Coordinates of N, CA and C in Angstrom, one line a residue:
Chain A
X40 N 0.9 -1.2 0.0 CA 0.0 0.0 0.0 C 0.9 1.2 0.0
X41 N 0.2 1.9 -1.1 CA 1.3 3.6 -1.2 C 0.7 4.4 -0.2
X42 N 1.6 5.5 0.1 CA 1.1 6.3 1.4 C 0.6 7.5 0.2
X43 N 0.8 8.7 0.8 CA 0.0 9.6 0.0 C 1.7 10.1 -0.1
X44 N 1.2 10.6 -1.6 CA 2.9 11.5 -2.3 C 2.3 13.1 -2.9
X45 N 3.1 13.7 -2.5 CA 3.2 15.0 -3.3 C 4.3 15.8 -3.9
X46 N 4.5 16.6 -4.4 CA 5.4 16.9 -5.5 C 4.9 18.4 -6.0
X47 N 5.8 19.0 -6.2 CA 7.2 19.2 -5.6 C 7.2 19.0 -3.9
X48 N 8.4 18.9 -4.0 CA 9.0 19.3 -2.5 C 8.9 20.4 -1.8
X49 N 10.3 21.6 -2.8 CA 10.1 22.8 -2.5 C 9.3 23.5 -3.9
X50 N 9.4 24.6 -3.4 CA 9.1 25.5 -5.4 C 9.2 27.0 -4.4
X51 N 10.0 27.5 -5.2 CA 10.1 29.3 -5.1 C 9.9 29.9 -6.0
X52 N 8.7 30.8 -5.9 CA 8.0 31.4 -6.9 C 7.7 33.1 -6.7
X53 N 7.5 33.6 -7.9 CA 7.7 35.6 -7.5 C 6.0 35.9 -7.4
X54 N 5.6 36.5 -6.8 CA 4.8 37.5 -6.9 C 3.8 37.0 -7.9
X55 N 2.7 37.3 -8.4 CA 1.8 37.2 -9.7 C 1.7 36.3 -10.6
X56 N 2.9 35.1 -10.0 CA 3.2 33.5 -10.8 C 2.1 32.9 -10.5
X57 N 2.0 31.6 -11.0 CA 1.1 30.9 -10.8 C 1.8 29.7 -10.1
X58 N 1.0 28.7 -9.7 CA 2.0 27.2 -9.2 C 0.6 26.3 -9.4
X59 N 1.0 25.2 -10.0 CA 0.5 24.0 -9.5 C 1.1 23.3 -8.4
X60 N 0.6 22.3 -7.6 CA 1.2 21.6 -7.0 C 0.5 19.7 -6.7
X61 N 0.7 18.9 -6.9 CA -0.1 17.5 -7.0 C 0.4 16.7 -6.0
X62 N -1.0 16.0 -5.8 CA -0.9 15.1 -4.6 C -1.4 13.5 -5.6
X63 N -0.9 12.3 -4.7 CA -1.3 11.2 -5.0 C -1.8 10.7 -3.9
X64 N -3.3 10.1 -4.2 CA -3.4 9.7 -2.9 C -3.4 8.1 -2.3
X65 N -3.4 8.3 -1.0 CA -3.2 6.6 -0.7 C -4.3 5.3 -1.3
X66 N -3.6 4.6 -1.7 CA -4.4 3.3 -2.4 C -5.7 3.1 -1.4
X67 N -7.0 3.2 -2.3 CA -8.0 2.6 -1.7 C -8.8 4.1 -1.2
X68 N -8.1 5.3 -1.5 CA -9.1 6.2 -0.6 C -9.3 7.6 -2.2
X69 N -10.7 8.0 -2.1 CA -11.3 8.8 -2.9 C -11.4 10.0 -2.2
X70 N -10.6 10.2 -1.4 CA -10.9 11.5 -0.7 C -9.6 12.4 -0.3
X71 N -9.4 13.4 -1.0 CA -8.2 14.4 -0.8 C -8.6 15.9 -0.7
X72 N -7.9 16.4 0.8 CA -8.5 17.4 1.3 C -6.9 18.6 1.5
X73 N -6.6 19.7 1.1 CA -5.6 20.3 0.5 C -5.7 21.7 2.2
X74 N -4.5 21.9 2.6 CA -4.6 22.5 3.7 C -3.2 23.2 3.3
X75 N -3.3 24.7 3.9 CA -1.9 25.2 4.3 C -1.6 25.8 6.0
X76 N -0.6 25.5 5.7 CA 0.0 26.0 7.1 C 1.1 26.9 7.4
X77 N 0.7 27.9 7.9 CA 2.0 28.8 7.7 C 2.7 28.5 8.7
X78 N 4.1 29.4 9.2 CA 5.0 28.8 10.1 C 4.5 29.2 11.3
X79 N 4.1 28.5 12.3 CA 3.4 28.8 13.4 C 2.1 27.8 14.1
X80 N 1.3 27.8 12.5 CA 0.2 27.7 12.9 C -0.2 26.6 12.8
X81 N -1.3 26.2 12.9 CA -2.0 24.9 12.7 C -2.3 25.0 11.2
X82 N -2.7 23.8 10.3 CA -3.5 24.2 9.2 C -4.7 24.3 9.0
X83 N -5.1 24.9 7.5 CA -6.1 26.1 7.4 C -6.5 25.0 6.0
X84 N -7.9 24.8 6.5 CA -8.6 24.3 5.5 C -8.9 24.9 4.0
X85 N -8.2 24.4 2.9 CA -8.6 25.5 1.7 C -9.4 24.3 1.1
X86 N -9.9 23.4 1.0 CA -10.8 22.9 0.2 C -10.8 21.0 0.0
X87 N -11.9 20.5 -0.1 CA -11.6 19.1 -0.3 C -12.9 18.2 -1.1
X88 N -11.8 17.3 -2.2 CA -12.3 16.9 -3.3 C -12.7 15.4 -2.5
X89 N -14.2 14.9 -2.8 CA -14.7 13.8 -3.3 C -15.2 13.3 -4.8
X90 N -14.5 12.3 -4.8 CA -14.9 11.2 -6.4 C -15.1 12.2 -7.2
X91 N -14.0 13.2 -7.5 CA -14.3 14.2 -8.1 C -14.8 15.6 -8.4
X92 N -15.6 15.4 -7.0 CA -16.7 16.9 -6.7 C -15.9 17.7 -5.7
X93 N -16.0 18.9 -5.8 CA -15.5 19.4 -4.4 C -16.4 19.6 -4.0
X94 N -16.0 19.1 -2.1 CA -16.9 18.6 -1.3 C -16.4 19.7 0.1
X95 N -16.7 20.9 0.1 CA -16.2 21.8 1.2 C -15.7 23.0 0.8
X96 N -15.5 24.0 1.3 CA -14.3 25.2 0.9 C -13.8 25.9 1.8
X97 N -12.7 25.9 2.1 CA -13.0 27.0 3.3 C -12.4 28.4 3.1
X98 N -12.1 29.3 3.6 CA -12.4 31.1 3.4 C -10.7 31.3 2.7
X99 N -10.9 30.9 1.7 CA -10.0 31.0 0.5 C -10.4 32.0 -0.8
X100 N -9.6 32.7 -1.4 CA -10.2 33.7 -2.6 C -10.1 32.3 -3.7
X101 N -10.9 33.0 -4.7 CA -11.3 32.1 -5.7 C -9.9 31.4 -6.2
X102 N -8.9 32.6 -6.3 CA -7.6 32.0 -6.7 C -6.9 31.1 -6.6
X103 N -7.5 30.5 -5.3 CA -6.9 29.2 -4.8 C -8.1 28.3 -5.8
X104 N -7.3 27.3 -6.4 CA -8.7 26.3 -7.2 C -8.1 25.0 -7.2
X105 N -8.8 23.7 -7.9 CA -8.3 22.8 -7.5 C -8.9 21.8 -8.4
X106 N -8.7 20.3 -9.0 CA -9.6 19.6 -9.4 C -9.2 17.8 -8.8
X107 N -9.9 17.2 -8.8 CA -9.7 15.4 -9.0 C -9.5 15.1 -9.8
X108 N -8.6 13.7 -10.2 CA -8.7 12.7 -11.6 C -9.8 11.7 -10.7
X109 N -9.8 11.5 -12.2 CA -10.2 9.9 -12.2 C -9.7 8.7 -11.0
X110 N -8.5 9.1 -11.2 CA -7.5 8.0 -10.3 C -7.6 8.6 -8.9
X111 N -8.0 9.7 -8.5 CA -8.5 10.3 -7.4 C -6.9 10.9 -6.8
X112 N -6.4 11.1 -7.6 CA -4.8 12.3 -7.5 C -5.5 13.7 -7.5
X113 N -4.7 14.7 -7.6 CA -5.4 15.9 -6.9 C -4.3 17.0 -7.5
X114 N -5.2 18.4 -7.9 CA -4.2 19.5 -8.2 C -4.8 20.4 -7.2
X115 N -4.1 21.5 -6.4 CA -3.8 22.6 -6.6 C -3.1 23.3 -6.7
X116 N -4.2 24.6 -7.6 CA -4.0 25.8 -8.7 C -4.0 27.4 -7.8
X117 N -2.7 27.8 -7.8 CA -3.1 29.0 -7.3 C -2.2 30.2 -8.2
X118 N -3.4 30.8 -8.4 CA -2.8 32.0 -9.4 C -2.6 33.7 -8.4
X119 N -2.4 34.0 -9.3 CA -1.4 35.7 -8.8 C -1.1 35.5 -7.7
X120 N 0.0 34.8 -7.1 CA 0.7 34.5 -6.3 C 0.8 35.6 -5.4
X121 N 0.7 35.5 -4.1 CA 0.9 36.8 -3.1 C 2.1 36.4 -2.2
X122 N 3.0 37.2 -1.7 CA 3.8 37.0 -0.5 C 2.7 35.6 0.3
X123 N 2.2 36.5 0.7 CA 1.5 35.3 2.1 C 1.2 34.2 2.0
X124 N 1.0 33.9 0.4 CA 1.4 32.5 0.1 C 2.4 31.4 0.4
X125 N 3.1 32.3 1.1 CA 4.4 31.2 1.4 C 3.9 30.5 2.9
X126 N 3.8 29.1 2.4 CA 3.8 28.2 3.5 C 4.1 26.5 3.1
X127 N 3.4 26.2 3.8 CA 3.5 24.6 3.6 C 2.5 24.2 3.2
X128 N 2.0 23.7 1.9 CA 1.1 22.8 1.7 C 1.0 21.7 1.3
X129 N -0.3 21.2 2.5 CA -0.4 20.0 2.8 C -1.3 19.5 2.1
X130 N -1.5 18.3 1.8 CA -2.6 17.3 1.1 C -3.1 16.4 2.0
X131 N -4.3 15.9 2.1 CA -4.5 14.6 2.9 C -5.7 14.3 2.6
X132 N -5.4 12.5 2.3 CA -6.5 11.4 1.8 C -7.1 11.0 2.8
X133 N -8.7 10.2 2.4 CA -9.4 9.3 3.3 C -10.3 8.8 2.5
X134 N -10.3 7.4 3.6 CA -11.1 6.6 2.5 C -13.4 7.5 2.1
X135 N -13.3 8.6 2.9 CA -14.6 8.6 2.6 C -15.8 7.7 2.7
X136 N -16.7 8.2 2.9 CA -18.0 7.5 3.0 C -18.0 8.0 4.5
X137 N -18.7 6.8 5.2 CA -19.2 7.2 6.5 C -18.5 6.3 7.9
X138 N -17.7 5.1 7.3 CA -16.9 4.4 8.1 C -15.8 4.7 8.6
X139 N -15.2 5.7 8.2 CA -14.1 6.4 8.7 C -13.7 7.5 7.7
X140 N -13.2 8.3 8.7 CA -12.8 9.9 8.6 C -11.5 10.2 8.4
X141 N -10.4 8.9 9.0 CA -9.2 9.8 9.3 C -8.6 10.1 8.0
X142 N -7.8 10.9 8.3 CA -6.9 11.8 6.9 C -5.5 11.5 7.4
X143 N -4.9 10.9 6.0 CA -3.7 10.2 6.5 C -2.6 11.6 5.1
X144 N -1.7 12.3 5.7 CA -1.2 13.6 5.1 C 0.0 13.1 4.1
X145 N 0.5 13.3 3.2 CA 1.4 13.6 2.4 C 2.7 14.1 2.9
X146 N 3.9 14.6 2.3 CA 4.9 15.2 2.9 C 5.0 16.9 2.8
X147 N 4.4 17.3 2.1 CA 4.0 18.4 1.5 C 4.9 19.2 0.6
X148 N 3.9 20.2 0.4 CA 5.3 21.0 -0.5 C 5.0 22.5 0.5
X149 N 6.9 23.1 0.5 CA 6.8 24.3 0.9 C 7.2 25.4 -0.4
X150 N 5.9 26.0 -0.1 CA 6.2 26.9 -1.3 C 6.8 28.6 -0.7
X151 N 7.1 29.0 -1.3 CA 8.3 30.3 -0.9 C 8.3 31.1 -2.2
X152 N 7.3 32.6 -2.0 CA 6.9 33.4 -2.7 C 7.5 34.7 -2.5
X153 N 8.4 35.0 -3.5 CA 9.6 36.3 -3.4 C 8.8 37.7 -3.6
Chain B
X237 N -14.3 33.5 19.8 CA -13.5 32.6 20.8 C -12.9 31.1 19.2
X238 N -12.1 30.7 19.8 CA -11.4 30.0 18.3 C -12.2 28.8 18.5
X239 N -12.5 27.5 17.7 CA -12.8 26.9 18.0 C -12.3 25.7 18.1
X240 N -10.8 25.7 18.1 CA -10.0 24.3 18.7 C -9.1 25.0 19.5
X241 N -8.9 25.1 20.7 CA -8.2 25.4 21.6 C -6.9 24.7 22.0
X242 N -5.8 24.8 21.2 CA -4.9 24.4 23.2 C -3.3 25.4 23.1
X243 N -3.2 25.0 24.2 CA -1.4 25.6 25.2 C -0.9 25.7 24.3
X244 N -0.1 26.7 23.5 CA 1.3 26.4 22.5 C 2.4 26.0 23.3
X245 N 2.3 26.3 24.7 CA 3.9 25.6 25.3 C 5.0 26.8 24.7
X246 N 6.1 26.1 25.5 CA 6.1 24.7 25.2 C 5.9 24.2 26.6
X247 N 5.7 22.6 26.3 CA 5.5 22.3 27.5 C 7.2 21.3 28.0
X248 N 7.8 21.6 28.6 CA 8.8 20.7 29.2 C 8.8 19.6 30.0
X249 N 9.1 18.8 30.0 CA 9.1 17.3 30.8 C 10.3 16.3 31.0
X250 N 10.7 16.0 31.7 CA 12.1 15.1 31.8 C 11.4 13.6 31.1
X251 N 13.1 13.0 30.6 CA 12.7 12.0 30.0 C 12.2 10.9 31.1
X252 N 11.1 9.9 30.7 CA 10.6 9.1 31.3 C 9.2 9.5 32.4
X253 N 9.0 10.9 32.0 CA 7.8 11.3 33.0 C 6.1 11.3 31.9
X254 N 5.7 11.7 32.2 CA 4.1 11.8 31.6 C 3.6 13.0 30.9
X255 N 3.5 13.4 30.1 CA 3.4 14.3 29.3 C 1.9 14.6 29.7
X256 N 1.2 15.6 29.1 CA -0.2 15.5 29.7 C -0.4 16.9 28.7
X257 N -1.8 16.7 27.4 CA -1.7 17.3 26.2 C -3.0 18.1 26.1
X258 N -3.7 19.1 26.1 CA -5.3 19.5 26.4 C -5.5 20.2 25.5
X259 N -6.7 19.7 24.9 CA -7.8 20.8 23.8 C -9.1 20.7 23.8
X260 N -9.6 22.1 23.8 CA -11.1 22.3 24.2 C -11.4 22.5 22.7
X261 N -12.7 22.6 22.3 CA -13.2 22.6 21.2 C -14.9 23.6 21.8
X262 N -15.0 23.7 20.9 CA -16.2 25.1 21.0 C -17.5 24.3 20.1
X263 N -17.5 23.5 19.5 CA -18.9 22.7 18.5 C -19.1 21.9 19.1
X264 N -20.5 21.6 20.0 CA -21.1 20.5 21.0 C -20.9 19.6 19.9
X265 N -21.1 19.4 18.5 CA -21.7 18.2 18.0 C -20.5 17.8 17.5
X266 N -19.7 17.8 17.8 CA -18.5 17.6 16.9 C -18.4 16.1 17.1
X267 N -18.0 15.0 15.9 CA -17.9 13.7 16.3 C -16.4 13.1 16.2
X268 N -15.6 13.7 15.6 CA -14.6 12.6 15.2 C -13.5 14.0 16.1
X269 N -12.3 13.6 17.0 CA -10.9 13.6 17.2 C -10.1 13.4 16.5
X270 N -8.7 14.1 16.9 CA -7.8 13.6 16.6 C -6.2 14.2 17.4
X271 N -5.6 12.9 17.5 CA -4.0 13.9 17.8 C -2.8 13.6 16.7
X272 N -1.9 14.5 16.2 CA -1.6 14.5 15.2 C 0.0 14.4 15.5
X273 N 1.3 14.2 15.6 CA 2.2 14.7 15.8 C 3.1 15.2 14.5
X274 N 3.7 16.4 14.8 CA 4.3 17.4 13.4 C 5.5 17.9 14.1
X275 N 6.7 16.8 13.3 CA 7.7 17.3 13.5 C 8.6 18.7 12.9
X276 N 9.0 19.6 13.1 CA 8.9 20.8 12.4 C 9.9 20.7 11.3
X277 N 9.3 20.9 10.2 CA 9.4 21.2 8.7 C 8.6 20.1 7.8
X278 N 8.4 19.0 8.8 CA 7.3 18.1 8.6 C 6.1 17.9 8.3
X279 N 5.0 17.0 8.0 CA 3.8 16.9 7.5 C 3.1 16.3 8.7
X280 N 2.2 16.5 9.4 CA 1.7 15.8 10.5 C 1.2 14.1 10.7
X281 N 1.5 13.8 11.4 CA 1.7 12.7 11.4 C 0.5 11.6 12.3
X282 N -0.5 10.8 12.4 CA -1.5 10.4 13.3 C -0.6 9.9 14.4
X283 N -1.5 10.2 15.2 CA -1.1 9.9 16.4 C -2.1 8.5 16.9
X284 N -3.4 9.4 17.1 CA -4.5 8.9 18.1 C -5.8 9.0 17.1
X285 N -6.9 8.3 17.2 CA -8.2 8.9 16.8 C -9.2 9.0 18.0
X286 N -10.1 9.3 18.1 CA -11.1 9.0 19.1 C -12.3 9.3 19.1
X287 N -13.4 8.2 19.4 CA -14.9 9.0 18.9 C -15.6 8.6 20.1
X288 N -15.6 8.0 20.9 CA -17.0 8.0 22.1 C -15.4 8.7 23.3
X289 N -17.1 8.9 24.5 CA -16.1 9.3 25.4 C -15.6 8.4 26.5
X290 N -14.3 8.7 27.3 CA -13.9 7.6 27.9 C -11.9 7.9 27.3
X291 N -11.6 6.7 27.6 CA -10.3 6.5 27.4 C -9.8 5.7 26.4
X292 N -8.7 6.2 25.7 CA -8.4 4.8 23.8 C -6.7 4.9 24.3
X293 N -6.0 3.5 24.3 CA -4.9 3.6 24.7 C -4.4 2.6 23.2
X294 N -2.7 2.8 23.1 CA -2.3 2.4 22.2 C -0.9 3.5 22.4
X295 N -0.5 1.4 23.2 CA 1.2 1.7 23.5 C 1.3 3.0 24.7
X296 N 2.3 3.7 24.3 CA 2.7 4.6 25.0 C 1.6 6.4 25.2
X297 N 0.7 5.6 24.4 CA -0.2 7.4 24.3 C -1.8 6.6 24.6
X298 N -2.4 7.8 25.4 CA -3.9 7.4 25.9 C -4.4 8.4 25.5
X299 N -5.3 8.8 24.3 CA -6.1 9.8 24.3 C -7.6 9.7 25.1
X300 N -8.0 10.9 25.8 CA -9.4 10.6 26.4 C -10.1 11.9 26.2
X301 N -11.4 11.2 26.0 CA -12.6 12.4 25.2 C -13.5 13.1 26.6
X302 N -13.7 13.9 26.3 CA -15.3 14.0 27.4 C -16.1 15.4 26.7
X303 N -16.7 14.5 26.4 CA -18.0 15.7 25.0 C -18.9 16.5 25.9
X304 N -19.4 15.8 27.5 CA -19.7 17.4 28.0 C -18.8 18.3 28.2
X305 N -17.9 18.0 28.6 CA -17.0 19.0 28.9 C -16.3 19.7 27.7
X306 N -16.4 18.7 26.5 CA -16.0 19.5 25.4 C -14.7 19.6 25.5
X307 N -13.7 18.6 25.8 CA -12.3 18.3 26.4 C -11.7 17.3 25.8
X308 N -10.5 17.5 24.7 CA -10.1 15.6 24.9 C -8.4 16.1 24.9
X309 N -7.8 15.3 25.7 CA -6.4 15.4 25.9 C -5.6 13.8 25.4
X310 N -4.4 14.2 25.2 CA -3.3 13.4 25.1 C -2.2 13.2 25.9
X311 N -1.9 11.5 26.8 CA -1.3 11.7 27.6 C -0.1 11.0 27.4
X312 N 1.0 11.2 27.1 CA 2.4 10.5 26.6 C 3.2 10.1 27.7
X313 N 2.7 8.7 28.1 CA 4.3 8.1 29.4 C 5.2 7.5 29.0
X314 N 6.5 7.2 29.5 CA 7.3 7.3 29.3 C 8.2 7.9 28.5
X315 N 8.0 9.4 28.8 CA 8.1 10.2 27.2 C 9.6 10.5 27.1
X316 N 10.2 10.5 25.7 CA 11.5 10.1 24.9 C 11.9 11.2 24.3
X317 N 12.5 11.6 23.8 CA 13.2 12.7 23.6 C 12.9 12.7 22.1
X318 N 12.6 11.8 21.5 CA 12.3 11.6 20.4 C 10.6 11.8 19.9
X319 N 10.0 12.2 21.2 CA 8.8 12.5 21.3 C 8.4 14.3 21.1
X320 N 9.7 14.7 21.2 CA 9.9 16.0 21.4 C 9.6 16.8 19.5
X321 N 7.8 17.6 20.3 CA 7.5 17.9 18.9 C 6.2 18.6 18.8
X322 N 5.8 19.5 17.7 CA 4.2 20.1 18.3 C 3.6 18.9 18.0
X323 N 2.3 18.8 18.6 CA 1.1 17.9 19.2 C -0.2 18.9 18.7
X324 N -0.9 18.3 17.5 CA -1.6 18.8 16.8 C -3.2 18.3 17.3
X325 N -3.9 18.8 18.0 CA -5.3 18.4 18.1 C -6.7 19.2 17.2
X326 N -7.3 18.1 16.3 CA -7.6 18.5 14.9 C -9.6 17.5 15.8
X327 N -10.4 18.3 14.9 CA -12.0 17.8 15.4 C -12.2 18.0 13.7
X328 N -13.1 17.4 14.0 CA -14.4 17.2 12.7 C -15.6 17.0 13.2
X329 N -16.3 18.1 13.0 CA -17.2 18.5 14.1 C -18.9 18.2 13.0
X330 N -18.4 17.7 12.3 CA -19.9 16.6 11.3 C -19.4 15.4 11.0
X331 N -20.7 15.1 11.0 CA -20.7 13.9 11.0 C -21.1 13.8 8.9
X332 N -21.1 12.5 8.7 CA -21.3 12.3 7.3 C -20.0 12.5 6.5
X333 N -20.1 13.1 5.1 CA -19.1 13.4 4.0 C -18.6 14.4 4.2
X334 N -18.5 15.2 4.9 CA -17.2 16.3 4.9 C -16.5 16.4 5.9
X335 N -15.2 15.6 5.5 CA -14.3 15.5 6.2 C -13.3 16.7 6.7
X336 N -14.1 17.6 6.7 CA -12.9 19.0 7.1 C -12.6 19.0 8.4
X337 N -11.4 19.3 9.0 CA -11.1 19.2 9.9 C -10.6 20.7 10.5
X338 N -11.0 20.7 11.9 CA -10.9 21.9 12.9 C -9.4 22.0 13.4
X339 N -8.3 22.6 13.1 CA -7.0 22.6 13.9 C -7.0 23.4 14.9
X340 N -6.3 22.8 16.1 CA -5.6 23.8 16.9 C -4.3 24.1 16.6
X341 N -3.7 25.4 17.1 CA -2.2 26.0 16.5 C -1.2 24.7 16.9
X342 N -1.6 23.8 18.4 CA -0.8 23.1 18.9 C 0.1 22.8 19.6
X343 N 0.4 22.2 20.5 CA 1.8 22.5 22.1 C 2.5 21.9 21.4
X344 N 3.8 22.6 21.4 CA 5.3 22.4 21.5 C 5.7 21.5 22.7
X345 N 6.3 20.2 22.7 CA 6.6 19.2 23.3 C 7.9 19.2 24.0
X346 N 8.7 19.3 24.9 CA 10.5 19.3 24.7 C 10.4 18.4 26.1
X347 N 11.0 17.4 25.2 CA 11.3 16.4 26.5 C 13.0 16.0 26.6
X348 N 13.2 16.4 27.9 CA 14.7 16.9 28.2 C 15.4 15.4 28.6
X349 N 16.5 15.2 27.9 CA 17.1 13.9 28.3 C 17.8 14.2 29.5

């Protein structure tokens, strides 16, 4: 069984750039939920995909976006990049439904906006 | 008022004593726990889950709930230097398909050899 992967690692990006960033998620689970965390804090819910649909959002500008495959891997899209963008983002799978909840996280990527 | 509460610490403890981890939560209906450990520059890591109230032990960590009180802590014995780290207490306060989860900022751990 694969754990959850994401990619990049790091990425340092200017101002008004854009970034993708992708997650794979763990074998067996349809559910990936995308979080950032700045240095300090706990993480901050920006949004989470089921079997394709996004299933949540939280107090994110539209700029943060996001989609599912098929294979239930995961992008997020964030355009005109701001300073405050720089943190850690996290990804994290679950198997969904109603039998369990837990979210098992990725390594993440830190992103670092000049 | 936030609605996952705890201590940033840090909290200090010698090796081999009991750690002792607290978070309040503010959504009566909240169903699902969790304690997370995040080593720093790291991704958080499960710790514990927990959903009725009472005590869930496993190994060296006992997580315990209490939904009136709206309280669930993490208690670490025999704690190792290697234990040394923030302690992430995360709720999911619905039940059903959305699995979003509630963070606290988290206590900083430093267990002194």
């Amino acid at each position: 069984e694969t754990g959850v992967t994401q990619s990049p690692t790091h990425l340092i990006k200017t101002r008004g750039q854009q970034v993708t960033l992708r997650c794979s998620s763990q074998s067996g689970h349809n559910t990936v939920s995308w979080y950032q965390q700045a240095l300090g804090q706990g993480p901050q819910f920006i949004f989470q995909y089921y079997r394709e649909e996004e299933n949540g959002r939280g107090n994110f500008p539209p700029r943060f976006s996001g989609l599912q495959f098929p294979n239930y891997s995961s992008e997020l899209n964030v355009n005109a990049l701001e300073l405050d963008d720089s943190a850690l983002y996290l990804c994290a799978s679950s198997e969904g439904g109603i039998s369990t909840d837990t979210q098992y996280f990725g390594p993440g990527t830190r992103l670092t906006v000049l | 008022q936030k609605e996952v509460e705890q201590n940033s610490g840090p909290l200090s403890v010698p090796e081999g004593a009991i750690a002792s981890l607290n978070c309040t939560y503010s959504d009566r209906v909240s169903q699902s726990f969790f304690w997370y450990r995040q080593y720093s520059g790291k991704s958080p890591e499960l710790i514990m889950s927990i959903y009725s109230n009472g005590d869930k032990e496993d190994g060296r960590f006992t997580a315990q709930l209490n939904k009136a009180s709206q309280y669930v802590s993490l208690l670490i014995r025999d704690s190792q230097p290697s234990d040394s780290a923030t302690y992430l207490c995360a709720v999911n306060p619905l039940a059903g398909n959305n699995r979003k989860l509630i963070w606290g900022l988290g206590t900083s751990l430093a267990v002194n050899p």
